[in-house]
Amino acid sequence: MDSEGTHDARGTHATPVPRPAGPPGSAGQRGVPSGSAGQQGAHVTPPRPVRAPGTVDAGAPPLPDGSAFLTWLRTPRPGAQPGVWRFGHRPRPEQEPEITPARQLFTGALIAFLVGWLLWSLLWNGYLGGWWVLPLELFLPDAWIYTDDQVGNAVVWYGYYTLIVLVIMIGVGRIGRWDEIWRRYIAPRFRRPAPPQAPPAPGEDPAQWPQLREAGAQDAAERLAADARAGLMRDVDHARITRAWRSVRAGRNSLSAFSESVVREGAAACAHPSGDRDLPARAARHDLATAQVRLGTTVDDPRNPYAYRGTGLGIGPELLGTSLLAVGPAGSGKTSGVVWPVAESLCLGALAGRAAVVVVGAAGAGLGPADDYDVVVRIGHPDSVYDLDLYGGTNDPDEAAAVLAEALVGDLVDPHPGADSRRSTTVLAQLLGPYHAVHRRFPSVPELRALLDGTPGPLGALRKALQESGQEAMLRELDARERQLGHPGDPGAVIADRIALLDRPAFASFFDTSGQSTPFSLRALDHPVRVRIDLPERGHADASRILARLMLAQFMASAAAREDRSLFACLVLDDATGTVTPESVRRLQRLRSANAGVVLTLRTLDDAPRPLRTPLLGSIGCRMALSGLTPWDGQDFAEVWGKEWIEARDVTDRQIIAETPLGKTVHMLRRVITGNAPTARAVTVRQVERERWSASELAHGVPAGHAVLSLTDVRGEHAPPLLVDLRG
């Protein structure tokens, strides 16, 4: 058993799991025939890993010792509110306890002590009469109280005095809040480090794999426990084997095959198809047990709810399933503080068999080394091993036309009312359908451009081939396209201009459909694949935006069409400028039910069309405003975050006018001592509705390296906007 079926989708697929991108010159390199020319979207399997699954690279981080791994595994992870870093979390009260200032606390304690001392002095010296002796006379016989035995008298009376002193001390202690002084200032000085906790019972120790023992897989549990004690198991191994065990419990794999694989390979069982068991290096802090990555620390600020103050901020698939939008200027930390940690977490999730991730960004944007990914598509780079499937790996002309039209003209709302996505889809389908019927593949970029331009040669050759093959239905499609050529409002001219941006010498060897390259398509989201796509933003900005829209459209279509949705699929788009379209906004909310999500970043909301900003913010579940935001962007965030009821305190100082000579003298002395005129303070408390974060606060009140983030998970639970230190 190699993967127990947990890392391979059920059913038959035309796109096997891509293996790690090999060096230039390896099998499957560009220009080397590696597949059938007649099968559109087929993928050639790259070379097998050069090392056996489960082995460790020379440059990989050393394995942790057994004690470190066991400590990590046994650390409690209590349930918490959305966004709370659960690893070792200690829940806090929902409401902030009222804390008395130190000066007021000590002053009250001293006054209470003096009052108690005064009361005892009055009792001891008899200034309050003898009534306080009545309880002693009522409950004890006279023979015990008034006796010649001095020892007996001393025991009775001094015991009674001690009782009275204790009653007085308890009373004044409660009034003076001595217990709070003890908790805040004295007890911490005597607190000793907590002794190491004893190992949990075998039935409760996660390192003993009790769930396997209960199911009868004793040998597998013993092998895993031994590897954990010996330091041979990583957090990724634990997460991966746990995922495989869940597939066994769900009935997708057999218990005997799982046990046999674990007994044979130990912590290396059920390995990822690439053979990797960890990333070469980690830039962020991850907890594979909860699938969270720590992005920072929630600031201890009055604007944050008390339960969140000072806690770590953790993001996982339960939050990314509602998608994440981060807005901030260049240099605010979007890529280094948000995009790359999230992408790294998803890559670890893919190695654990729980996620599939596609990271799209400009070349050199800092999205991790190539060794962290199985597939690296470097569009426009001659040494790129992998190509990009322009049609998303589909054989349906209508589906291919819809996705391609969204990428080419999805952003054109004005001033091209005739080039909307629906009409453009029809135009492309009128050409892709006949071409696919004849050639059993879709046209390349130069061929599609020639057909859109209405060049007589390609159209005539396509018509002749259709007539010879008797494709009457496709001939009608081609006739309809030829009738529209040159007419006012024909979207074909706009589509041809857009496709011409991809028909450049730098992309001459890309987007090949003849089977002479190794294309990658997002149909591979059925597998735990790690993909990075580098866009040629330098010198080809418009082409990069088209390709980014293409990746977004293909991802949304592929994620919804997956057979196995147990894997969390995520598209991380480092710069979403020009990719937000009406259709993408409509499809964003549908990703939640498909166990998928997207991560988008923008320098400003002006990079999205004005009519789409409010729908975009409404369809995204997690919204982040980084420092340096403009007031106009802050206004949009303030509107979507809404208002809340707060308690407002209005303080009014009224000057006191003295009317008597003595009062005037006292006021004069007070003014000389304090420098202020005597005033009387009036406090008015009322409930008012106020914006959670105003546009001015978002623009000018967020420190550098910080962000304001609101969260919503896939179950509908949400967290209000939180001020977060991304450097913590």
XYZ file of C-alpha atoms in Angstrom:
728
model
C 0.000 0.000 0.000
C 1.630 3.255 -1.150
C -1.013 5.790 -0.356
C -4.030 3.820 0.834
C -6.037 5.764 -1.703
C -5.965 8.877 0.413
C -3.645 10.722 -1.935
C -5.232 9.558 -5.188
C -8.714 10.488 -6.324
C -11.292 7.796 -6.763
C -12.160 6.913 -10.312
C -10.246 7.226 -13.562
C -8.542 10.512 -14.415
C -6.690 11.744 -17.450
C -4.296 13.680 -15.267
C -2.144 11.586 -12.926
C -0.471 13.174 -9.933
C 2.370 15.439 -11.114
C 5.738 14.572 -9.642
C 8.389 17.083 -8.651
C 9.626 19.302 -11.456
C 12.917 17.901 -12.635
C 15.897 19.889 -13.835
C 16.097 21.081 -17.438
C 16.986 18.268 -19.705
C 15.009 15.621 -17.851
C 12.296 13.566 -19.468
C 9.276 15.594 -20.341
C 11.318 18.741 -21.007
C 9.978 21.226 -23.498
C 10.605 20.252 -27.093
C 10.889 16.516 -26.392
C 7.950 14.420 -27.656
C 6.279 12.938 -24.616
C 2.765 11.938 -25.389
C 0.072 11.385 -27.948
C -0.628 14.304 -30.247
C -4.274 13.513 -30.395
C -5.211 13.601 -26.725
C -6.033 17.057 -25.447
C -5.015 17.768 -21.878
C -3.115 14.496 -21.341
C -0.238 14.743 -18.898
C 2.996 12.858 -19.051
C 4.206 11.488 -15.752
C 7.560 13.091 -14.858
C 10.423 10.892 -13.691
C 10.007 8.975 -10.462
C 11.644 10.482 -7.361
C 15.367 9.888 -7.143
C 14.974 8.732 -3.536
C 12.678 6.255 -1.923
C 9.560 7.565 -0.191
C 10.220 8.447 3.407
C 13.939 9.125 3.077
C 15.334 12.492 4.060
C 17.235 14.869 1.805
C 20.733 15.880 2.808
C 19.603 19.480 2.963
C 16.404 18.738 4.866
C 16.100 19.816 8.503
C 17.121 17.143 11.009
C 14.445 14.987 12.523
C 13.352 16.166 15.977
C 14.100 13.915 18.896
C 11.335 11.806 20.287
C 10.756 13.962 23.360
C 10.217 17.108 21.273
C 7.718 15.385 19.026
C 5.858 13.801 21.937
C 5.680 17.160 23.704
C 4.226 18.721 20.571
C 1.722 15.894 20.172
C 0.560 15.964 23.808
C 0.189 19.745 24.008
C -3.502 20.575 24.583
C -5.418 22.267 21.799
C -8.730 23.357 23.323
C -11.599 24.528 21.194
C -11.541 28.260 20.641
C -13.144 31.068 18.694
C -12.344 31.483 14.987
C -8.800 32.636 14.365
C -7.346 31.724 17.780
C -4.044 29.827 17.670
C -5.147 26.675 19.476
C -1.718 25.143 20.193
C -1.306 25.490 23.970
C -4.093 28.085 24.106
C -5.479 29.119 27.482
C -9.047 30.412 27.118
C -9.810 33.814 28.574
C -13.129 35.200 29.864
C -15.460 36.774 27.343
C -15.676 40.011 29.330
C -12.759 41.953 30.734
C -12.713 41.849 34.562
C -12.785 45.189 36.294
C -9.234 45.966 37.447
C -8.755 48.554 40.177
C -5.763 50.876 39.683
C -2.820 50.028 41.942
C -2.811 53.379 43.713
C -6.507 53.155 44.526
C -6.169 49.511 45.548
C -3.338 50.090 48.034
C -4.964 53.237 49.403
C -8.217 51.382 50.084
C -6.343 48.485 51.676
C -4.440 50.845 54.001
C -7.585 52.711 55.030
C -9.391 49.413 55.694
C -6.474 48.257 57.858
C -6.536 51.501 59.866
C -10.299 51.194 60.364
C -9.861 47.629 61.613
C -7.052 48.688 63.948
C -9.207 51.539 65.304
C -12.141 49.195 65.884
C -9.979 46.711 67.773
C -8.471 49.464 69.897
C -11.919 50.692 70.851
C -13.000 47.177 71.772
C -9.826 46.393 73.728
C -9.901 49.602 75.740
C -13.610 49.267 76.527
C -14.752 52.437 74.782
C -17.624 50.534 73.143
C -18.912 48.986 76.365
C -19.134 45.346 77.295
C -21.730 44.240 74.740
C -19.124 42.477 72.631
C -18.582 39.996 75.513
C -22.257 38.873 75.440
C -21.726 36.028 72.914
C -19.093 34.522 75.194
C -21.383 34.713 78.236
C -24.339 33.264 76.312
C -22.600 30.166 74.981
C -20.167 29.313 77.761
C -21.011 28.565 81.428
C -19.794 30.973 84.094
C -17.614 28.258 85.594
C -15.508 28.324 82.423
C -15.314 32.093 82.108
C -14.909 33.254 85.718
C -12.570 30.797 87.430
C -9.444 30.911 89.547
C -7.573 28.856 86.966
C -5.359 31.402 85.189
C -4.458 29.007 82.397
C -8.098 28.258 81.702
C -9.005 31.963 81.745
C -6.158 32.722 79.330
C -7.259 29.987 76.913
C -10.879 31.097 76.914
C -10.373 34.847 76.764
C -7.409 34.956 74.407
C -9.104 32.430 72.142
C -12.129 34.702 72.093
C -9.911 37.734 71.376
C -8.329 35.849 68.505
C -11.754 35.028 67.087
C -12.772 38.691 67.268
C -9.529 39.745 65.559
C -10.109 37.214 62.763
C -13.659 38.451 62.236
C -12.433 42.051 62.047
C -9.583 41.115 59.668
C -11.903 39.166 57.364
C -14.355 42.035 57.274
C -11.851 44.794 56.580
C -9.933 42.483 54.218
C -12.992 42.076 52.047
C -13.664 45.789 52.128
C -10.032 46.626 51.348
C -9.678 43.843 48.710
C -6.588 42.321 50.277
C -7.165 39.138 48.259
C -6.682 41.058 44.992
C -3.404 42.521 46.276
C -2.258 38.989 47.111
C -3.141 37.630 43.652
C -1.648 40.543 41.715
C 1.506 41.423 43.629
C 2.493 38.815 46.236
C 1.526 35.342 45.010
C 3.460 35.609 41.682
C 6.693 36.125 43.639
C 6.272 32.806 45.425
C 5.018 30.861 42.421
C 7.283 27.992 41.454
C 7.655 26.500 37.987
C 5.082 23.850 37.326
C 6.513 20.340 37.627
C 6.619 18.294 34.432
C 3.369 16.529 33.853
C 3.320 12.771 33.977
C 2.690 10.988 30.674
C -1.001 10.409 30.017
C -2.559 7.018 30.436
C -2.013 4.615 27.509
C -5.671 4.814 26.569
C -5.521 8.607 26.408
C -2.006 9.139 25.017
C -2.192 10.182 21.332
C 1.365 8.889 20.855
C 0.053 5.361 21.553
C -2.523 5.604 18.748
C -5.481 4.397 20.817
C -7.836 4.641 17.832
C -5.799 2.003 15.997
C -5.699 -0.258 19.038
C -9.470 -0.061 19.465
C -9.908 -1.130 15.821
C -7.621 -4.140 16.280
C -4.494 -2.759 14.520
C -2.202 -3.474 17.487
C 0.933 -4.101 15.411
C 0.514 -0.856 13.461
C 0.004 1.118 16.670
C 3.109 -0.418 18.251
C 5.235 0.400 15.188
C 4.068 4.028 15.118
C 4.567 4.446 18.868
C 8.095 3.047 18.592
C 8.963 5.421 15.734
C 7.600 8.347 17.739
C 9.738 7.472 20.775
C 12.807 7.002 18.584
C 12.433 10.423 16.954
C 11.646 8.987 13.503
C 8.261 10.657 13.172
C 7.512 14.232 12.123
C 4.382 16.278 12.543
C 3.719 15.813 8.820
C 3.965 12.036 9.240
C 1.445 12.103 12.073
C -0.994 14.232 10.061
C -0.573 12.095 6.947
C -1.128 8.771 8.718
C -4.090 10.217 10.612
C -5.592 11.250 7.288
C -5.032 7.743 5.902
C -6.666 6.216 8.970
C -9.743 8.392 8.458
C -10.054 7.049 4.931
C -10.015 3.537 6.408
C -12.748 4.466 8.882
C -14.760 5.980 6.016
C -14.602 2.668 4.137
C -12.508 3.877 1.218
C -9.568 1.602 2.089
C -9.104 -1.694 3.882
C -7.788 -2.044 7.407
C -5.506 -4.930 6.487
C -3.746 -2.990 3.713
C -3.309 0.006 5.995
C -1.878 -2.085 8.827
C 0.470 -3.938 6.510
C 1.824 -0.678 5.081
C 2.331 0.882 8.518
C 4.032 -2.191 9.985
C 6.365 -2.348 6.991
C 7.252 1.349 6.608
C 6.454 2.875 9.992
C 6.333 6.668 10.036
C 7.068 6.751 6.288
C 3.853 4.884 5.399
C 1.205 6.345 3.109
C 3.788 8.738 1.695
C 3.046 11.611 -0.664
C 3.585 10.659 -4.337
C 6.677 12.900 -4.444
C 8.293 10.991 -1.580
C 8.725 14.171 0.478
C 7.925 14.057 4.182
C 8.616 17.699 4.957
C 9.645 20.992 3.388
C 13.359 21.816 3.218
C 12.781 24.821 5.487
C 9.856 26.523 7.177
C 9.394 30.277 7.323
C 6.320 30.303 9.593
C 5.045 28.432 12.638
C 2.662 25.595 11.834
C 0.532 23.164 13.802
C -0.278 20.165 11.644
C -2.621 18.737 14.272
C -5.063 21.614 13.728
C -3.869 22.546 10.191
C -3.215 26.100 11.393
C -0.463 28.549 10.510
C 0.333 31.368 12.900
C 0.255 34.766 11.193
C 0.847 36.960 14.235
C -0.497 38.039 17.607
C -3.713 39.842 18.399
C -2.811 43.157 19.998
C -3.775 43.829 23.604
C -5.869 46.825 22.562
C -9.242 48.027 23.916
C -10.683 47.837 20.393
C -10.153 44.063 20.350
C -12.527 41.753 22.248
C -11.024 40.742 25.584
C -11.076 37.019 24.714
C -8.747 37.688 21.736
C -6.262 40.065 23.336
C -2.739 38.702 23.420
C -3.648 35.416 21.713
C -1.988 34.046 18.610
C -3.756 34.384 15.264
C -4.082 31.058 13.451
C -5.494 30.495 9.960
C -6.584 27.102 8.662
C -8.796 25.508 6.007
C -11.924 26.139 8.087
C -11.319 29.874 7.544
C -9.746 29.755 4.090
C -12.829 27.865 2.944
C -14.651 31.225 2.984
C -11.723 32.822 1.047
C -9.371 35.591 2.153
C -8.825 39.076 0.713
C -5.828 41.140 1.878
C -5.583 44.783 0.807
C -2.535 46.940 1.440
C 0.065 48.996 -0.416
C 3.386 47.630 -1.592
C 5.682 46.901 1.324
C 2.892 46.412 3.848
C 3.662 42.693 4.239
C 1.017 41.009 2.080
C 3.382 38.511 0.478
C 5.852 37.871 3.296
C 3.357 38.079 6.170
C 0.231 36.523 4.668
C 0.595 34.876 1.250
C 3.753 32.863 1.773
C 2.893 31.545 5.282
C -0.532 30.449 4.009
C 0.996 28.847 0.909
C 3.597 27.069 3.046
C 0.865 25.746 5.332
C -1.070 24.410 2.353
C 2.080 22.769 0.964
C 2.504 20.966 4.286
C -1.174 20.032 4.115
C -0.571 18.560 0.653
C 2.313 16.461 1.990
C -0.097 15.244 4.659
C -2.639 14.299 1.980
C -5.172 16.894 3.111
C -4.874 19.754 0.595
C -4.124 20.756 -2.975
C -2.629 24.196 -3.556
C -1.917 26.350 -6.601
C 0.181 29.465 -5.978
C 0.155 32.118 -8.708
C 2.382 35.178 -8.677
C 5.019 37.139 -10.500
C 8.406 35.539 -11.013
C 10.642 36.318 -8.049
C 7.767 37.416 -5.814
C 9.016 35.395 -2.844
C 6.556 32.522 -2.978
C 8.993 29.886 -1.799
C 11.716 27.799 -3.412
C 11.001 25.406 -6.245
C 11.799 22.439 -3.986
C 8.638 23.170 -2.007
C 6.453 22.331 -5.015
C 5.712 19.332 -7.170
C 5.119 21.407 -10.304
C 6.651 24.768 -11.193
C 5.302 26.414 -14.358
C 7.487 29.324 -15.420
C 5.551 30.935 -18.237
C 7.806 32.701 -20.710
C 10.971 31.053 -19.375
C 12.658 28.763 -21.906
C 13.872 26.342 -19.216
C 10.422 25.671 -17.789
C 9.786 21.941 -17.596
C 6.014 22.281 -17.490
C 3.594 23.992 -19.838
C 0.187 25.447 -19.006
C -2.996 23.990 -20.434
C -4.887 26.953 -21.846
C -8.165 25.017 -21.859
C -8.007 23.564 -18.345
C -7.714 19.918 -19.391
C -11.305 19.644 -20.617
C -12.526 18.043 -23.826
C -15.844 19.918 -23.811
C -15.726 22.873 -26.265
C -18.468 24.771 -24.433
C -16.692 24.489 -21.084
C -13.366 25.458 -22.622
C -14.987 28.448 -24.351
C -16.590 29.671 -21.123
C -13.335 29.536 -19.155
C -11.288 31.109 -21.925
C -13.821 33.904 -22.482
C -13.755 34.721 -18.773
C -9.974 35.047 -18.951
C -9.873 37.108 -22.128
C -12.752 39.582 -21.758
C -14.213 38.934 -18.295
C -12.872 42.274 -17.077
C -14.376 44.262 -19.959
C -17.571 45.875 -18.703
C -17.094 49.343 -20.125
C -16.398 50.612 -22.752
C -16.981 47.292 -24.573
C -20.626 46.374 -23.906
C -20.587 43.964 -26.830
C -17.651 41.941 -25.493
C -19.319 40.468 -22.422
C -18.451 36.956 -21.319
C -21.663 35.345 -22.570
C -21.362 36.591 -26.146
C -17.641 35.902 -26.148
C -18.314 32.354 -24.963
C -20.632 31.831 -27.912
C -18.034 33.171 -30.354
C -15.294 30.912 -28.992
C -17.592 27.876 -28.899
C -18.420 28.447 -32.591
C -14.721 27.980 -33.374
C -13.522 25.513 -30.730
C -16.304 23.018 -31.405
C -15.627 22.591 -35.141
C -11.860 22.587 -34.654
C -12.035 19.919 -31.946
C -14.380 17.811 -34.062
C -11.799 17.717 -36.856
C -8.454 17.612 -35.048
C -9.476 15.972 -31.735
C -7.723 18.769 -29.921
C -8.155 22.479 -29.388
C -6.284 25.079 -31.455
C -3.011 26.593 -30.315
C -2.771 30.313 -29.665
C -1.641 31.250 -33.239
C -4.313 29.007 -34.744
C -7.053 30.452 -32.529
C -5.942 34.004 -33.359
C -6.091 33.280 -37.077
C -9.607 31.847 -36.748
C -10.797 34.857 -34.730
C -9.320 37.285 -37.262
C -11.394 35.593 -39.969
C -8.425 34.746 -42.157
C -9.802 32.959 -45.273
C -7.118 30.254 -45.305
C -7.683 28.708 -41.847
C -11.471 29.097 -42.017
C -11.555 27.555 -45.477
C -9.406 24.612 -44.420
C -11.597 24.034 -41.375
C -14.752 24.173 -43.532
C -13.332 21.682 -46.006
C -12.351 19.257 -43.238
C -15.845 19.479 -41.750
C -17.461 18.811 -45.116
C -15.252 15.799 -45.745
C -16.069 14.339 -42.319
C -19.808 15.042 -42.634
C -20.002 17.288 -39.547
C -23.159 19.168 -40.560
C -23.898 20.466 -37.059
C -20.423 21.933 -36.760
C -20.744 23.473 -40.221
C -23.731 25.469 -38.960
C -21.629 26.710 -36.047
C -18.912 27.840 -38.450
C -21.471 29.489 -40.757
C -22.863 31.490 -37.854
C -19.349 32.687 -36.944
C -18.621 33.768 -40.547
C -21.884 35.712 -40.741
C -20.923 37.750 -37.675
C -17.445 38.630 -38.931
C -17.039 42.347 -39.496
C -20.459 43.291 -38.151
C -20.675 46.113 -35.598
C -20.630 44.801 -32.044
C -18.932 41.529 -33.008
C -16.928 40.380 -29.947
C -14.519 38.466 -32.172
C -12.338 41.508 -32.808
C -11.920 42.223 -29.084
C -11.173 38.560 -28.348
C -8.601 38.484 -31.158
C -6.877 41.555 -29.728
C -6.720 39.917 -26.309
C -5.481 36.552 -27.596
C -2.795 38.422 -29.522
C -1.218 39.335 -26.175
C -0.449 35.620 -25.715
C 0.774 35.220 -29.300
C 4.194 36.702 -28.575
C 7.680 35.309 -29.278
C 8.284 34.866 -25.535
C 5.335 32.450 -25.389
C 6.022 30.681 -28.690
C 6.740 27.329 -27.043
C 3.942 27.612 -24.470
C 0.249 26.731 -24.524
C 0.988 23.883 -26.926
C -1.920 21.581 -27.725
C -0.169 19.118 -30.035
C 1.105 16.884 -27.244
C 4.750 17.881 -27.661
C 5.031 19.373 -24.160
C 4.148 18.521 -20.576
C 1.038 20.580 -19.816
C -0.367 21.129 -16.377
C -4.070 21.666 -15.833
C -6.100 22.314 -12.729
C -7.884 18.994 -13.234
C -5.123 17.662 -10.978
C -6.881 19.178 -7.924
C -8.192 15.696 -7.189
C -4.689 14.938 -5.892
C -2.629 16.497 -3.053
C -0.534 18.483 -5.510
C 1.665 21.529 -4.873
C 1.886 23.896 -7.829
C 3.561 27.259 -8.372
C 2.878 29.285 -11.515
C 5.228 32.179 -12.254
C 3.653 34.889 -14.401
C 5.779 36.994 -16.790
C 4.753 40.294 -15.245
C 7.891 42.127 -16.357
C 7.292 43.255 -19.931
C 4.014 41.348 -20.263
C 1.710 42.912 -17.655
C -1.456 42.576 -19.747
C -0.694 38.959 -20.604
C -0.056 38.235 -16.916
C -3.489 39.590 -15.981
C -5.115 37.412 -18.636
C -3.301 34.352 -17.307
C -4.217 35.226 -13.716
C -7.894 35.471 -14.692
C -7.492 32.182 -16.555
C -6.109 30.468 -13.431
C -8.936 31.862 -11.304
C -11.609 30.776 -13.782
C -10.102 27.309 -14.258
C -9.739 26.835 -10.508
C -13.362 27.698 -9.798
C -14.554 25.379 -12.558
C -12.248 22.505 -11.556
C -12.859 22.780 -7.812
C -16.612 22.511 -8.313
C -16.240 19.539 -10.683
C -14.021 17.395 -8.446
C -15.129 13.871 -7.671
C -13.273 13.699 -4.344
C -13.896 16.816 -2.287
C -12.251 15.523 0.857
C -9.106 17.418 -0.154
C -9.153 21.130 0.567
C -8.287 22.958 -2.657
C -6.944 26.505 -2.525
C -5.742 29.013 -5.097
C -3.312 31.622 -3.758
C -3.166 34.634 -6.085
C -0.430 36.993 -4.951
C -1.646 39.970 -7.013
C -5.309 39.917 -8.057
C -5.167 43.207 -9.968
C -7.495 42.959 -12.963
C -8.751 39.470 -12.058
C -11.968 40.405 -10.254
C -14.884 39.939 -12.652
C -18.644 39.686 -12.153
C -18.531 35.943 -12.823
C -15.664 35.324 -10.366
C -17.498 37.237 -7.645
C -20.614 35.115 -8.231
C -18.638 31.894 -8.002
C -16.656 32.819 -4.904
C -19.360 31.866 -2.444
C -19.931 28.521 -4.183
C -16.411 27.408 -3.314
C -17.376 26.958 0.334
C -19.609 23.993 -0.478
C -16.868 22.510 -2.693
C -14.312 22.494 0.178
C -12.210 25.073 -1.636
C -11.187 28.693 -1.267
C -9.014 31.428 -2.742
C -6.531 33.888 -1.260
C -6.425 37.236 -3.081
C -4.276 40.300 -2.479
C -4.726 43.816 -3.825
C -2.649 46.953 -3.425
C -5.850 48.968 -3.314
C -9.530 48.327 -3.906
C -9.216 50.627 -6.939
C -7.620 47.616 -8.674
C -11.131 46.118 -8.775
C -13.986 47.747 -10.729
C -16.029 50.103 -8.589
C -19.356 48.228 -9.087
C -17.693 45.003 -7.891
C -16.017 46.236 -4.686
C -19.007 45.892 -2.395
C -20.049 42.472 -3.819
C -16.421 41.308 -3.542
C -16.139 42.283 0.109
C -19.533 40.743 0.770
C -18.690 37.390 -0.829
C -15.303 37.055 0.927
C -15.446 35.626 4.436
C -12.026 36.802 5.719
C -11.106 40.428 5.047
C -7.769 42.004 5.917
C -6.842 45.688 5.791
C -3.103 46.237 6.198
C -1.348 49.401 7.332
C -1.055 52.230 4.824
C -4.600 51.885 3.501
C -6.137 54.954 1.850
C -9.214 56.588 3.444
C -11.285 55.635 0.387
C -10.417 51.960 0.819
C -10.966 52.315 4.545
C -14.481 53.579 3.887
C -15.361 50.399 1.995
C -14.031 48.224 4.823
C -15.831 50.345 7.428
C -19.123 49.858 5.588
C -18.795 46.091 5.272
C -17.768 45.712 8.944
C -20.762 47.737 10.076
C -21.424 49.276 13.469
C -21.779 48.124 17.057
C -23.394 49.376 20.261
C -20.922 50.735 22.789
C -21.134 52.468 26.153
C -20.160 56.139 25.787
C -19.153 58.173 28.848
C -19.545 61.961 28.702
C -17.601 63.784 31.429
C -18.452 67.381 32.269
C -16.376 69.553 34.633
C -18.250 72.477 36.237
C -16.349 75.134 38.171
C -17.405 75.525 41.810
C -18.087 79.091 42.948
C -17.424 79.765 46.644
C -19.755 82.251 48.384
C -18.328 82.353 51.929
C -14.959 83.806 52.945
C -13.840 80.424 54.293
C -14.808 78.695 51.049
C -12.966 81.295 48.976
C -9.880 80.796 51.116
C -10.005 77.022 50.672
C -10.444 77.381 46.911
C -7.525 79.794 46.728
C -5.259 77.379 48.594
C -6.395 74.507 46.364
C -5.651 76.505 43.247
C -2.188 77.410 44.561
C -1.411 73.759 45.367
C -2.899 72.019 42.296
C -2.752 74.806 39.752
C -6.387 74.150 38.763
C -9.630 75.729 39.798
C -11.960 73.556 41.939
C -14.460 71.738 39.737
C -17.321 69.289 40.110
C -17.330 66.383 37.673
C -20.538 64.969 36.172
C -20.455 61.659 34.260
C -23.192 60.645 31.807
C -23.269 57.062 30.476
C -25.310 56.204 27.374
C -25.508 53.562 24.640
C -24.471 54.759 21.164
C -23.920 53.050 17.809
C -20.465 53.511 16.347
C -18.436 52.056 13.467
C -16.252 49.154 14.525
C -13.353 50.698 12.609
C -13.765 54.059 10.928
C -12.130 54.963 7.624
C -9.848 57.417 9.408
C -8.716 54.805 11.950
C -7.969 52.284 9.203
C -6.006 54.864 7.225
C -4.077 56.478 10.081
C -4.489 54.306 13.198
C -3.013 50.973 12.059
C 0.723 50.812 12.921
C 3.289 49.526 10.456
C 3.453 45.751 10.354
C -0.121 45.470 11.643
C -3.449 44.695 10.027
C -7.142 44.687 10.879
C -8.679 41.303 10.104
C -12.212 39.948 10.311
C -12.828 36.200 10.069
C -15.677 33.862 9.140
C -15.400 30.083 9.106
C -17.263 27.583 6.965
C -19.788 26.918 9.756
C -20.797 30.577 9.847
C -19.063 31.545 13.097
C -17.299 34.859 12.810
C -14.862 37.099 14.659
C -15.136 40.902 14.666
C -12.343 43.014 13.170
C -9.141 42.366 15.124
C -5.992 44.476 15.264
C -3.165 41.988 14.638
C 0.593 42.355 14.832
C 1.865 40.392 11.820
C 5.405 40.468 13.234
C 4.463 38.832 16.544
